[in-house]
Amino acid sequence: MIQFLLNQQLRSEHALDPNMTVLEYLREHLHKSGTKEGCASGDCGACTVVVGELDISAEGREYIRYRSLNSCLTFVAALHGKQLLSVEDLKHQGQLHSVQQAMVDCHGSQCGFCTPGFVMSLFALQKNSDGADLHQAQEALSGNLCRCTGYRPILAAAEQACCQAQPDQFDAREASTIAQLKAIAPKATAELADADKRCLLPLTVADLAELYAQQPDARLLAGGTDLALEVTQFHRPLPVMIYVGNVAEMKRIDTFADRLEIGAATPLTDCYAALAAEYPDFGALLHRFASLQIRNQGTLGGNIGNASPIGDAPPLLIALGAQVLLRQGDSTRTLPLQDYFIDYRVTVRQPGEFIEKIIVPKADAAWSFKAYKLSKRLDDDISAVCAAFNVRVERQDFSAASPLATGVVVEARLAFGGMAAIPKRARAAEAALIGQPWTSATVEAACAALAADFTPLSDFRASKEYRLLSAQNLLRKYFIELTTPHVETRVTAYV
Ligand SMILES: Cc1cc2nc3c(=O)[nH]c(=O)nc-3n(C[C@H](O)[C@H](O)[C@H](O)COP(=O)(O)OP(=O)(O)OC[C@H]3O[C@@H](n4cnc5c(N)ncnc54)[C@H](O)[C@@H]3O)c2cc1C
Ligand code: FES
Ligand code: FES
């Protein structure tokens, strides 16, 4: 049985199909058709809903954290212990909510199909900001497509909704909603099942390890932004799932003097601050990772667990020398992420074994880390090529201002996504750099060596020629950016 709040109403669901998405639950089970289905694959945002979770602010105050999600990619079990808000919940006592009114005032809607999704994204933005700027508004709406109004009036509505926000019914009821959420907070492993499918929801890593060891054929469900597509796009049912999103130890980021330990079930949005503080380019890449809705639900562990050759985090983590901690029952092992991937979607993970955390070294001034994502669209698009470079150059001439001006490369980690069947280091190019002066001639030799490292494929994202040439050009760009301080750099690029 799972329990959650549908706005203020307690829902206890005993027997639902665990493969049912929140979108299907709202539209087909509850006959609430305000939330729309556009693509059913996380691309359009028409299905956006907001999910509230009890959280504690930096000042120690309990509050409800509201996040926009794509309901088409969220299985209903993931609502356990949370509050679900859909567009029907915003109007109060006959009055439109201020975000809805802003859309009316600014002429932000024409056919209206996308509008419930925009409204819910704007609602989450309003709840999470004190007067959002244009950049925040664009980010909040990065996963919402409109095909007829155009975005200028919608951005104007965002400005109005956030700059003129007044307390609403959700603020008035915050204390009682917090009390309700505390009353339904999960206390033991829950299960949602129907006649032939089940989803288990453990709360501790020990319980997860035990359940997975007993049922190694179960599919682990984190944010579902990859896994749900198997059901919604490929019509492959998932008979047994284990939801890792309620495992508290796996949603934590622990900071040590030399490393970050990131729980595998931490949503990408929550990884942002820690990673961006150490590595600004990691932060820049996360801004370009899918849309805000996807980052709110997708996790770092899911991005690795999915083992896609075009996942964005793995090349960056490999270039940084990150490790994964794998658990199977009571046993754990730690290995470099670069050794985790074996072949196309094949990894070293054994039956019943899962990623518990990702260990990322803290920034070291001796290394120069940068990352680049090439995709056809700036927001909400998968990489054609993702590159991450991390080089340590040792000073040779102590009168020079920077070791990067005259030094010798002593270590190099060049990692790519989109160039092979797995996220992979460019060993030949690294060898061409190591022990050589950090000069454009050395970088040219490394660029030539990239052709030995990779035989990329052509697909609808890019041709093999484009992939190889742009990988080489990104390495050149990295060199120029490091050695020519006056060059205005754009840490990420798009085609
Ligand atoms: C519209 C859209 C845009 C996207 N854009 C990008 C993008 O720009 N860049 C990018 O890299 N990806 C992108 N993705 C893919 C996806 O969002 C990411 O891979 C995300 O990080 C997956 O995380 P998740 O928590 O949703 O994983 P899930 O879908 O829950 O799981 C993915 C896989 O990992 C496994 N898994 C989950 N947790 C664990 C664990 N702890 N241990 C072992 N295995 C585990 C699952 O069993 C499953 O096989 C996009 C997806 C969509 C739908
Ligand atoms: S229906 Fe398009 S993102 Fe969900
Ligand atoms: S108003 Fe028609 S798609 Fe946005």
Coordinates of C-alpha atoms and ligand atoms in Angstrom, one line a residue:
M1 CA 0.0 0.0 0.0
I2 CA 1.2 3.5 -0.7
Q3 CA 0.0 6.8 0.8
F4 CA 0.3 10.3 -0.5
L5 CA -1.6 13.6 -0.5
L6 CA -3.5 14.6 -3.5
N7 CA -3.3 18.3 -2.7
Q8 CA -4.9 18.1 0.8
Q9 CA -6.7 14.8 0.3
L10 CA -5.1 11.6 1.7
R11 CA -4.9 8.8 -0.9
S12 CA -4.2 5.2 0.1
E13 CA -3.7 3.0 -2.9
H14 CA -3.7 -0.7 -2.2
A15 CA -3.8 -2.3 -5.6
L16 CA -2.6 -0.3 -8.6
D17 CA -0.5 -1.3 -11.5
P18 CA 3.0 -0.3 -10.5
N19 CA 3.7 0.4 -14.1
M20 CA 1.1 3.2 -14.1
T21 CA 2.5 6.7 -14.5
V22 CA 1.3 9.6 -12.5
L23 CA -0.1 11.0 -15.8
E24 CA -2.2 7.9 -16.3
Y25 CA -3.2 7.9 -12.7
L26 CA -4.5 11.5 -12.9
R27 CA -6.2 11.3 -16.3
E28 CA -7.5 7.7 -16.4
H29 CA -7.8 6.7 -12.8
L30 CA -9.0 9.9 -11.3
H31 CA -10.5 11.4 -14.5
K32 CA -8.6 14.7 -13.9
S33 CA -7.8 15.6 -17.4
G34 CA -6.2 19.1 -16.8
T35 CA -2.7 17.5 -17.0
K36 CA -2.0 16.9 -20.7
E37 CA 0.0 14.2 -22.6
G38 CA 2.1 15.6 -25.4
C39 CA 5.0 13.2 -26.0
A40 CA 4.9 10.7 -23.1
S41 CA 8.7 10.8 -23.2
G42 CA 9.8 13.8 -21.1
D43 CA 10.3 16.1 -24.0
C44 CA 7.4 18.6 -24.1
G45 CA 6.4 19.4 -20.5
A46 CA 2.6 19.3 -21.1
C47 CA 2.3 16.7 -18.3
T48 CA 4.2 18.8 -15.7
V49 CA 3.0 18.3 -12.2
V50 CA 4.4 19.5 -8.9
V51 CA 5.4 17.2 -6.1
G52 CA 5.9 18.5 -2.5
E53 CA 8.2 16.9 0.0
L54 CA 9.0 17.7 3.6
D55 CA 12.4 19.3 3.9
I56 CA 14.5 21.3 6.4
S57 CA 15.9 24.6 5.3
A58 CA 19.6 25.7 6.0
E59 CA 18.1 27.6 9.0
G60 CA 16.6 24.5 10.4
R61 CA 13.0 25.3 9.4
E62 CA 10.7 22.6 8.2
Y63 CA 9.1 23.4 4.9
I64 CA 7.6 21.8 1.8
R65 CA 10.0 21.6 -1.1
Y66 CA 8.0 21.8 -4.4
R67 CA 9.6 20.4 -7.5
S68 CA 8.2 20.2 -11.1
L69 CA 8.2 16.7 -12.6
N70 CA 7.1 15.1 -15.8
S71 CA 4.2 13.0 -14.7
C72 CA 4.6 10.9 -17.9
L73 CA 7.9 9.5 -16.6
T74 CA 7.0 9.2 -12.9
F75 CA 5.6 5.9 -11.7
V76 CA 2.8 6.3 -9.2
A77 CA 4.7 4.5 -6.4
A78 CA 7.2 7.3 -6.4
L79 CA 4.5 9.5 -4.8
H80 CA 4.6 7.5 -1.5
G81 CA 4.9 9.9 1.4
K82 CA 4.7 13.0 -0.8
Q83 CA 2.1 15.6 -1.9
L84 CA 1.0 15.7 -5.5
L85 CA -0.4 18.9 -7.0
S86 CA -1.8 19.1 -10.5
V87 CA -3.2 22.1 -12.4
E88 CA -6.7 21.5 -11.0
D89 CA -5.4 22.4 -7.5
L90 CA -4.3 25.9 -8.2
K91 CA -7.6 27.8 -8.5
H92 CA -8.9 28.6 -5.1
Q93 CA -12.3 30.0 -4.0
G94 CA -13.2 30.8 -7.6
Q95 CA -10.0 32.8 -8.1
L96 CA -7.2 31.8 -10.5
H97 CA -3.9 31.3 -8.9
S98 CA -1.5 34.2 -9.5
V99 CA 0.6 32.2 -12.0
Q100 CA -2.6 31.4 -14.0
Q101 CA -3.6 35.0 -13.8
A102 CA -0.2 36.1 -15.0
M103 CA -0.6 33.8 -18.1
V104 CA -3.9 35.5 -18.8
D105 CA -2.7 39.0 -18.2
C106 CA 0.4 38.5 -20.4
H107 CA -1.4 36.6 -23.2
G108 CA 0.7 33.5 -22.5
S109 CA -1.7 31.0 -24.0
Q110 CA -3.3 30.3 -27.4
C111 CA -4.4 26.7 -28.1
G112 CA -3.8 26.0 -24.4
F113 CA -2.5 22.5 -24.8
C114 CA 0.9 23.3 -23.3
T115 CA -0.5 25.8 -20.7
P116 CA -1.2 23.4 -17.7
G117 CA 2.4 22.3 -18.0
F118 CA 3.7 25.9 -18.1
V119 CA 1.5 26.9 -15.2
M120 CA 2.8 24.1 -13.0
S121 CA 6.5 24.9 -13.9
L122 CA 5.8 28.6 -13.1
F123 CA 4.1 27.6 -9.8
A124 CA 7.2 25.6 -8.8
L125 CA 9.4 28.5 -9.9
Q126 CA 7.3 31.0 -7.8
K127 CA 7.5 28.7 -4.8
N128 CA 11.3 28.3 -5.1
S129 CA 12.4 31.9 -5.8
D130 CA 12.0 35.4 -4.4
G131 CA 11.5 37.2 -7.7
A132 CA 13.0 35.1 -10.4
D133 CA 15.3 36.7 -13.0
L134 CA 15.1 35.9 -16.7
H135 CA 17.8 33.2 -16.5
Q136 CA 15.9 31.4 -13.7
A137 CA 12.6 31.7 -15.6
Q138 CA 14.2 30.2 -18.7
E139 CA 15.7 27.4 -16.7
A140 CA 12.3 26.7 -15.0
L141 CA 10.7 26.5 -18.5
S142 CA 13.5 24.7 -20.3
G143 CA 11.4 21.5 -20.4
N144 CA 8.1 23.1 -21.6
L145 CA 7.5 23.5 -25.3
C146 CA 4.9 25.7 -26.8
R147 CA 4.1 25.5 -30.5
C148 CA 1.8 28.5 -31.0
T149 CA 2.1 31.3 -28.4
G150 CA 5.8 32.0 -28.5
Y151 CA 7.9 32.3 -25.4
R152 CA 8.1 36.1 -24.9
P153 CA 4.6 36.4 -23.3
I154 CA 5.2 33.3 -21.2
L155 CA 8.5 34.8 -19.9
A156 CA 6.6 38.0 -19.2
A157 CA 4.1 35.9 -17.2
A158 CA 7.0 34.3 -15.3
E159 CA 8.3 37.7 -14.4
Q160 CA 4.8 38.9 -13.2
A161 CA 4.1 35.7 -11.3
C162 CA 7.4 35.8 -9.5
C163 CA 7.8 39.5 -8.9
Q164 CA 4.3 40.1 -7.7
A165 CA 3.8 36.9 -5.8
Q166 CA 1.3 37.1 -2.9
P167 CA 0.9 34.4 -0.2
D168 CA -1.5 31.8 -1.5
Q169 CA -3.6 28.9 -0.1
F170 CA -0.5 26.6 -0.1
D171 CA 1.3 29.1 2.2
A172 CA -1.8 29.4 4.4
R173 CA -2.0 25.6 4.8
E174 CA 1.7 24.9 5.1
A175 CA 1.6 23.9 8.8
S176 CA -1.3 21.5 8.3
T177 CA 0.2 20.0 5.2
I178 CA 3.5 19.5 7.0
A179 CA 1.6 17.7 9.8
Q180 CA -0.2 15.5 7.2
L181 CA 3.1 14.7 5.5
K182 CA 4.6 13.7 8.9
A183 CA 1.6 11.5 9.7
I184 CA 2.1 9.6 6.4
A185 CA 5.9 9.5 6.4
P186 CA 7.0 6.0 5.5
K187 CA 8.1 3.9 8.4
A188 CA 8.9 0.5 6.8
T189 CA 9.3 -1.0 3.4
A190 CA 6.1 -0.5 1.4
E191 CA 4.8 -2.4 -1.6
L192 CA 2.5 -1.4 -4.4
A193 CA 1.2 -4.4 -6.4
D194 CA -1.5 -5.7 -8.6
A195 CA -2.2 -9.2 -9.8
D196 CA 1.1 -9.6 -11.7
K197 CA 3.4 -6.7 -11.0
R198 CA 5.0 -5.2 -7.8
C199 CA 7.1 -2.3 -6.7
L200 CA 8.9 -2.5 -3.4
L201 CA 9.9 0.7 -1.6
P202 CA 12.6 0.1 1.0
L203 CA 13.8 2.9 3.3
T204 CA 17.3 1.9 4.2
V205 CA 20.2 0.7 2.2
A206 CA 20.4 -2.5 4.2
D207 CA 16.7 -3.3 3.3
L208 CA 17.4 -2.4 -0.3
A209 CA 20.4 -4.7 -0.4
E210 CA 18.5 -7.6 1.1
L211 CA 15.5 -7.2 -1.2
Y212 CA 17.7 -6.9 -4.3
A213 CA 19.8 -9.9 -3.3
Q214 CA 16.5 -11.9 -3.0
Q215 CA 15.2 -10.6 -6.3
P216 CA 18.2 -9.9 -8.6
D217 CA 15.9 -9.8 -11.6
A218 CA 14.0 -6.8 -10.2
R219 CA 14.6 -3.4 -12.0
L220 CA 15.9 -0.6 -9.8
L221 CA 13.8 2.5 -10.1
A222 CA 15.4 5.8 -9.3
G223 CA 14.0 8.9 -11.0
G224 CA 12.5 6.7 -13.8
T225 CA 13.5 9.2 -16.5
D226 CA 15.2 6.4 -18.4
L227 CA 13.4 3.3 -17.0
A228 CA 9.8 4.6 -17.5
L229 CA 10.5 4.9 -21.2
E230 CA 10.7 1.1 -21.4
V231 CA 7.0 1.0 -20.4
T232 CA 5.7 4.1 -22.1
Q233 CA 7.7 4.0 -25.4
F234 CA 8.6 0.3 -25.8
H235 CA 5.6 -1.2 -24.1
R236 CA 7.8 -3.6 -22.1
P237 CA 6.2 -4.2 -18.8
L238 CA 8.4 -4.2 -15.6
P239 CA 7.1 -7.0 -13.4
V240 CA 9.2 -6.2 -10.4
M241 CA 10.7 -2.9 -9.4
I242 CA 12.6 -1.7 -6.3
Y243 CA 12.3 2.0 -5.8
V244 CA 15.5 3.5 -4.4
G245 CA 14.2 7.1 -4.1
N246 CA 13.1 6.7 -0.5
V247 CA 16.4 5.2 0.7
A248 CA 17.7 8.1 2.9
E249 CA 21.4 7.1 2.9
M250 CA 21.4 7.2 -0.9
K251 CA 19.9 10.7 -1.1
R252 CA 22.7 12.4 0.9
I253 CA 25.9 14.2 -0.1
D254 CA 28.7 13.9 2.4
T255 CA 31.6 16.3 2.1
F256 CA 35.1 15.3 3.3
A257 CA 38.4 17.1 3.1
D258 CA 39.4 15.4 -0.1
R259 CA 36.1 14.1 -1.7
L260 CA 32.4 14.3 -2.1
E261 CA 30.4 11.1 -1.5
I262 CA 27.1 11.5 -3.5
G263 CA 24.3 9.0 -2.7
A264 CA 23.3 7.3 -6.0
A265 CA 19.6 8.3 -5.5
T266 CA 20.4 12.0 -5.2
P267 CA 18.4 14.0 -7.8
L268 CA 20.6 15.9 -10.2
T269 CA 19.2 19.2 -9.0
D270 CA 20.5 18.4 -5.6
C271 CA 23.9 17.5 -6.9
Y272 CA 24.3 20.8 -8.6
A273 CA 25.5 23.0 -5.7
A274 CA 28.1 20.6 -4.4
L275 CA 29.5 19.7 -7.9
A276 CA 29.4 23.3 -9.3
A277 CA 31.2 24.6 -6.2
E278 CA 34.1 22.3 -6.9
Y279 CA 34.0 22.3 -10.7
P280 CA 32.1 25.2 -12.3
D281 CA 32.1 23.3 -15.6
F282 CA 30.2 20.4 -14.0
G283 CA 27.7 23.0 -12.9
A284 CA 27.5 24.4 -16.4
L285 CA 26.9 21.0 -17.9
L286 CA 24.2 20.2 -15.4
H287 CA 22.4 23.3 -16.5
R288 CA 22.4 21.7 -20.0
F289 CA 21.4 18.3 -18.8
A290 CA 17.9 17.6 -20.0
S291 CA 15.3 20.0 -18.5
L292 CA 14.6 21.1 -14.9
Q293 CA 11.8 18.6 -14.6
I294 CA 14.2 15.8 -15.6
R295 CA 16.9 17.0 -13.3
N296 CA 14.4 17.2 -10.4
Q297 CA 13.7 13.5 -10.7
G298 CA 16.7 12.0 -12.5
T299 CA 19.6 10.9 -10.4
L300 CA 23.4 10.6 -10.7
G301 CA 23.2 6.9 -9.9
G302 CA 20.5 6.5 -12.7
N303 CA 22.7 8.3 -15.2
I304 CA 25.5 5.8 -14.5
G305 CA 23.2 2.8 -14.0
N306 CA 21.7 3.4 -17.4
A307 CA 25.1 2.8 -18.9
S308 CA 24.3 4.9 -22.0
P309 CA 27.2 5.8 -24.2
I310 CA 25.8 9.3 -24.4
G311 CA 25.1 9.9 -20.7
D312 CA 26.5 13.3 -19.7
A313 CA 27.8 12.7 -16.2
P314 CA 30.1 9.6 -16.8
P315 CA 32.7 11.4 -19.1
L316 CA 33.0 14.2 -16.5
L317 CA 33.2 11.8 -13.6
I318 CA 35.8 9.6 -15.4
A319 CA 38.0 12.7 -16.2
L320 CA 37.8 13.6 -12.5
G321 CA 38.9 10.1 -11.4
A322 CA 35.6 9.4 -9.6
Q323 CA 34.8 6.0 -8.1
V324 CA 31.6 4.1 -7.6
L325 CA 30.8 2.2 -4.4
L326 CA 28.9 -0.9 -5.3
R327 CA 26.9 -3.0 -2.7
Q328 CA 25.7 -6.5 -2.9
G329 CA 24.1 -7.8 0.3
D330 CA 26.5 -6.9 3.1
S331 CA 29.6 -6.7 0.7
T332 CA 30.8 -3.5 -0.9
R333 CA 33.5 -2.8 -3.4
T334 CA 34.8 0.5 -4.7
L335 CA 36.2 0.8 -8.3
P336 CA 37.1 3.6 -10.6
L337 CA 34.1 4.6 -12.7
Q338 CA 36.2 4.1 -15.9
D339 CA 36.3 0.4 -15.1
Y340 CA 32.6 0.1 -14.5
F341 CA 31.6 0.2 -18.2
I342 CA 32.5 -2.9 -20.2
D343 CA 30.6 -2.8 -23.5
Y344 CA 27.4 -1.3 -24.9
R345 CA 25.1 -1.1 -21.9
V346 CA 27.1 -3.9 -20.2
T347 CA 28.8 -3.1 -16.8
V348 CA 30.7 -5.0 -14.1
R349 CA 27.6 -5.0 -11.9
Q350 CA 26.7 -8.4 -10.6
P351 CA 23.2 -9.8 -10.0
G352 CA 21.8 -8.1 -6.9
E353 CA 24.5 -5.5 -6.9
F354 CA 23.8 -1.8 -7.0
I355 CA 25.5 1.6 -7.0
E356 CA 25.3 3.0 -3.5
K357 CA 27.3 6.1 -3.9
I358 CA 29.6 8.0 -6.3
I359 CA 32.9 9.3 -4.8
V360 CA 34.2 12.5 -6.5
P361 CA 37.6 13.9 -5.6
K362 CA 37.6 17.5 -4.6
A363 CA 39.1 20.1 -6.9
D364 CA 42.9 20.2 -6.9
A365 CA 44.5 23.5 -8.2
A366 CA 47.3 21.4 -9.9
W367 CA 44.7 20.0 -12.4
S368 CA 42.7 21.9 -15.1
F369 CA 39.3 20.5 -15.6
K370 CA 36.9 21.6 -18.3
A371 CA 33.8 20.0 -19.9
Y372 CA 32.0 20.5 -23.2
K373 CA 28.6 19.3 -24.5
L374 CA 27.7 19.4 -28.2
S375 CA 24.0 19.0 -28.9
K376 CA 21.6 20.3 -31.6
R377 CA 19.6 22.3 -29.1
L378 CA 20.9 24.2 -26.0
D379 CA 18.2 22.9 -23.5
D380 CA 16.7 19.5 -23.1
D381 CA 18.8 17.7 -25.6
I382 CA 21.1 14.6 -25.5
S383 CA 24.7 15.0 -26.4
A384 CA 26.1 14.2 -29.9
V385 CA 29.6 14.5 -28.2
C386 CA 30.4 15.1 -24.6
A387 CA 34.0 15.7 -23.7
A388 CA 35.8 16.3 -20.4
F389 CA 39.5 17.1 -20.1
N390 CA 41.6 17.2 -16.9
V391 CA 45.3 17.8 -17.3
R392 CA 48.1 18.3 -14.8
V393 CA 50.9 20.5 -16.2
E394 CA 54.1 20.9 -14.2
R395 CA 56.0 24.2 -14.1
Q396 CA 59.4 24.1 -15.9
D397 CA 60.2 27.8 -16.0
F398 CA 59.7 29.3 -12.6
S399 CA 59.9 32.8 -14.0
A400 CA 56.7 32.2 -16.1
A401 CA 53.5 33.4 -14.7
S402 CA 51.7 30.1 -14.9
P403 CA 52.8 26.5 -15.4
L404 CA 50.3 26.4 -18.3
A405 CA 52.5 28.8 -20.2
T406 CA 55.7 26.7 -20.3
G407 CA 55.1 23.5 -18.5
V408 CA 55.2 19.8 -19.2
V409 CA 52.1 17.5 -19.1
V410 CA 52.6 15.0 -16.3
E411 CA 49.1 13.5 -16.1
A412 CA 46.1 13.6 -18.4
R413 CA 42.6 12.3 -18.3
L414 CA 40.6 12.8 -21.5
A415 CA 37.1 11.2 -21.5
F416 CA 34.4 11.2 -24.1
G417 CA 30.7 10.3 -24.4
G418 CA 29.2 9.7 -27.8
M419 CA 32.4 8.5 -29.4
A420 CA 32.3 4.7 -28.5
A421 CA 29.9 2.1 -27.2
I422 CA 30.8 3.2 -23.6
P423 CA 31.9 6.5 -22.0
K424 CA 35.6 6.1 -22.5
R425 CA 39.1 7.6 -21.9
A426 CA 41.2 8.5 -24.9
R427 CA 44.3 6.6 -24.0
A428 CA 46.3 7.2 -27.2
A429 CA 45.6 10.9 -27.0
E430 CA 46.6 11.0 -23.3
A431 CA 49.8 9.1 -24.1
A432 CA 50.6 11.8 -26.8
L433 CA 50.3 14.5 -24.1
I434 CA 52.1 12.9 -21.2
G435 CA 55.7 13.9 -20.8
Q436 CA 55.4 16.5 -23.6
P437 CA 55.6 20.3 -23.4
W438 CA 52.1 21.8 -23.1
T439 CA 52.1 23.4 -26.5
S440 CA 49.8 23.5 -29.6
A441 CA 52.2 21.1 -31.4
T442 CA 51.6 18.5 -28.6
V443 CA 47.9 19.1 -28.7
E444 CA 47.9 18.6 -32.4
A445 CA 49.7 15.2 -31.9
A446 CA 47.0 14.3 -29.3
C447 CA 44.3 15.3 -31.8
A448 CA 45.8 13.0 -34.4
A449 CA 45.9 10.2 -31.8
L450 CA 42.2 10.6 -31.1
A451 CA 41.6 8.9 -34.5
A452 CA 43.3 5.8 -33.1
D453 CA 41.2 6.0 -29.9
F454 CA 37.8 6.2 -31.4
T455 CA 35.8 4.9 -34.4
P456 CA 32.5 6.7 -33.8
L457 CA 29.2 5.8 -35.4
S458 CA 26.9 8.0 -37.5
D459 CA 23.4 8.4 -36.3
F460 CA 20.6 11.0 -36.3
R461 CA 22.6 13.1 -33.8
A462 CA 25.8 13.4 -35.8
S463 CA 27.9 11.7 -38.4
K464 CA 31.1 9.8 -37.5
E465 CA 33.1 12.5 -39.3
Y466 CA 31.5 15.3 -37.3
R467 CA 32.0 13.4 -34.1
L468 CA 35.8 12.9 -34.6
L469 CA 36.4 16.4 -35.9
S470 CA 34.5 18.0 -33.1
A471 CA 36.3 15.9 -30.5
Q472 CA 39.6 17.1 -31.9
N473 CA 38.4 20.7 -32.0
L474 CA 37.1 20.5 -28.4
L475 CA 40.6 19.5 -27.3
R476 CA 42.1 22.4 -29.3
K477 CA 39.5 24.7 -27.6
Y478 CA 40.5 23.4 -24.2
F479 CA 44.1 24.2 -24.9
I480 CA 43.3 27.7 -26.2
E481 CA 41.1 28.4 -23.2
L482 CA 43.8 27.4 -20.7
T483 CA 46.7 29.1 -22.3
T484 CA 45.0 32.3 -23.6
P485 CA 43.4 33.9 -20.6
H486 CA 41.9 36.9 -22.5
V487 CA 39.9 34.5 -24.7
E488 CA 36.3 34.8 -23.7
T489 CA 35.4 31.2 -23.0
R490 CA 32.1 29.4 -23.3
V491 CA 32.4 26.3 -21.2
T492 CA 29.7 24.6 -23.1
A493 CA 28.8 24.8 -26.8
Y494 CA 26.1 23.6 -29.1
V495 CA 26.0 22.9 -32.7
Ligands
LIG1 C1 13.7 14.2 -22.2 C2 14.9 13.6 -21.7 C3 16.1 14.3 -21.7 C4 17.3 13.7 -21.2 N1 18.4 14.4 -21.3 C5 19.6 13.9 -20.9 C6 20.8 14.6 -21.0 O1 20.8 15.7 -21.4 N2 21.9 14.0 -20.5 C7 21.9 12.7 -20.0 O2 23.0 12.2 -19.6 N3 20.8 12.0 -19.9 C8 19.6 12.6 -20.3 N4 18.4 11.9 -20.2 C9 18.5 10.5 -19.6 C10 18.1 10.4 -18.1 O3 17.4 11.5 -17.7 C11 19.4 10.3 -17.2 O4 20.1 9.2 -17.6 C12 19.1 10.3 -15.7 O5 20.2 10.6 -15.0 C13 18.6 8.9 -15.3 O6 18.4 8.9 -13.9 P1 17.1 8.3 -13.3 O7 17.3 8.4 -11.8 O8 15.9 8.8 -13.8 O9 17.3 6.7 -13.7 P2 16.2 5.6 -13.8 O10 15.4 5.8 -15.1 O11 15.4 5.4 -12.6 O12 17.2 4.4 -14.0 C14 18.0 4.3 -15.2 C15 18.8 2.9 -15.1 O13 19.7 2.9 -14.1 C16 19.4 1.8 -13.2 N5 19.6 2.3 -11.8 C17 19.0 3.3 -11.2 N6 19.6 3.5 -10.0 C18 20.6 2.6 -9.8 C19 21.5 2.3 -8.8 N7 21.5 2.9 -7.7 N8 22.4 1.2 -9.0 C20 22.3 0.6 -10.2 N9 21.5 0.8 -11.2 C21 20.6 1.8 -11.0 C22 17.9 1.5 -13.4 O14 17.6 0.2 -13.1 C23 17.8 1.7 -14.9 O15 18.3 0.6 -15.6 C24 17.2 12.4 -20.6 C25 16.0 11.7 -20.5 C26 14.9 12.3 -21.0 C27 13.6 11.5 -20.9
FES2 S1 3.9 14.3 -22.1 FE1 5.6 15.4 -22.9 S2 6.9 15.6 -21.2 FE2 5.4 14.3 -20.5
FES3 S1 -0.5 27.6 -26.5 FE1 -0.6 26.1 -28.1 S2 1.1 24.8 -27.8 FE2 1.3 26.4 -26.4

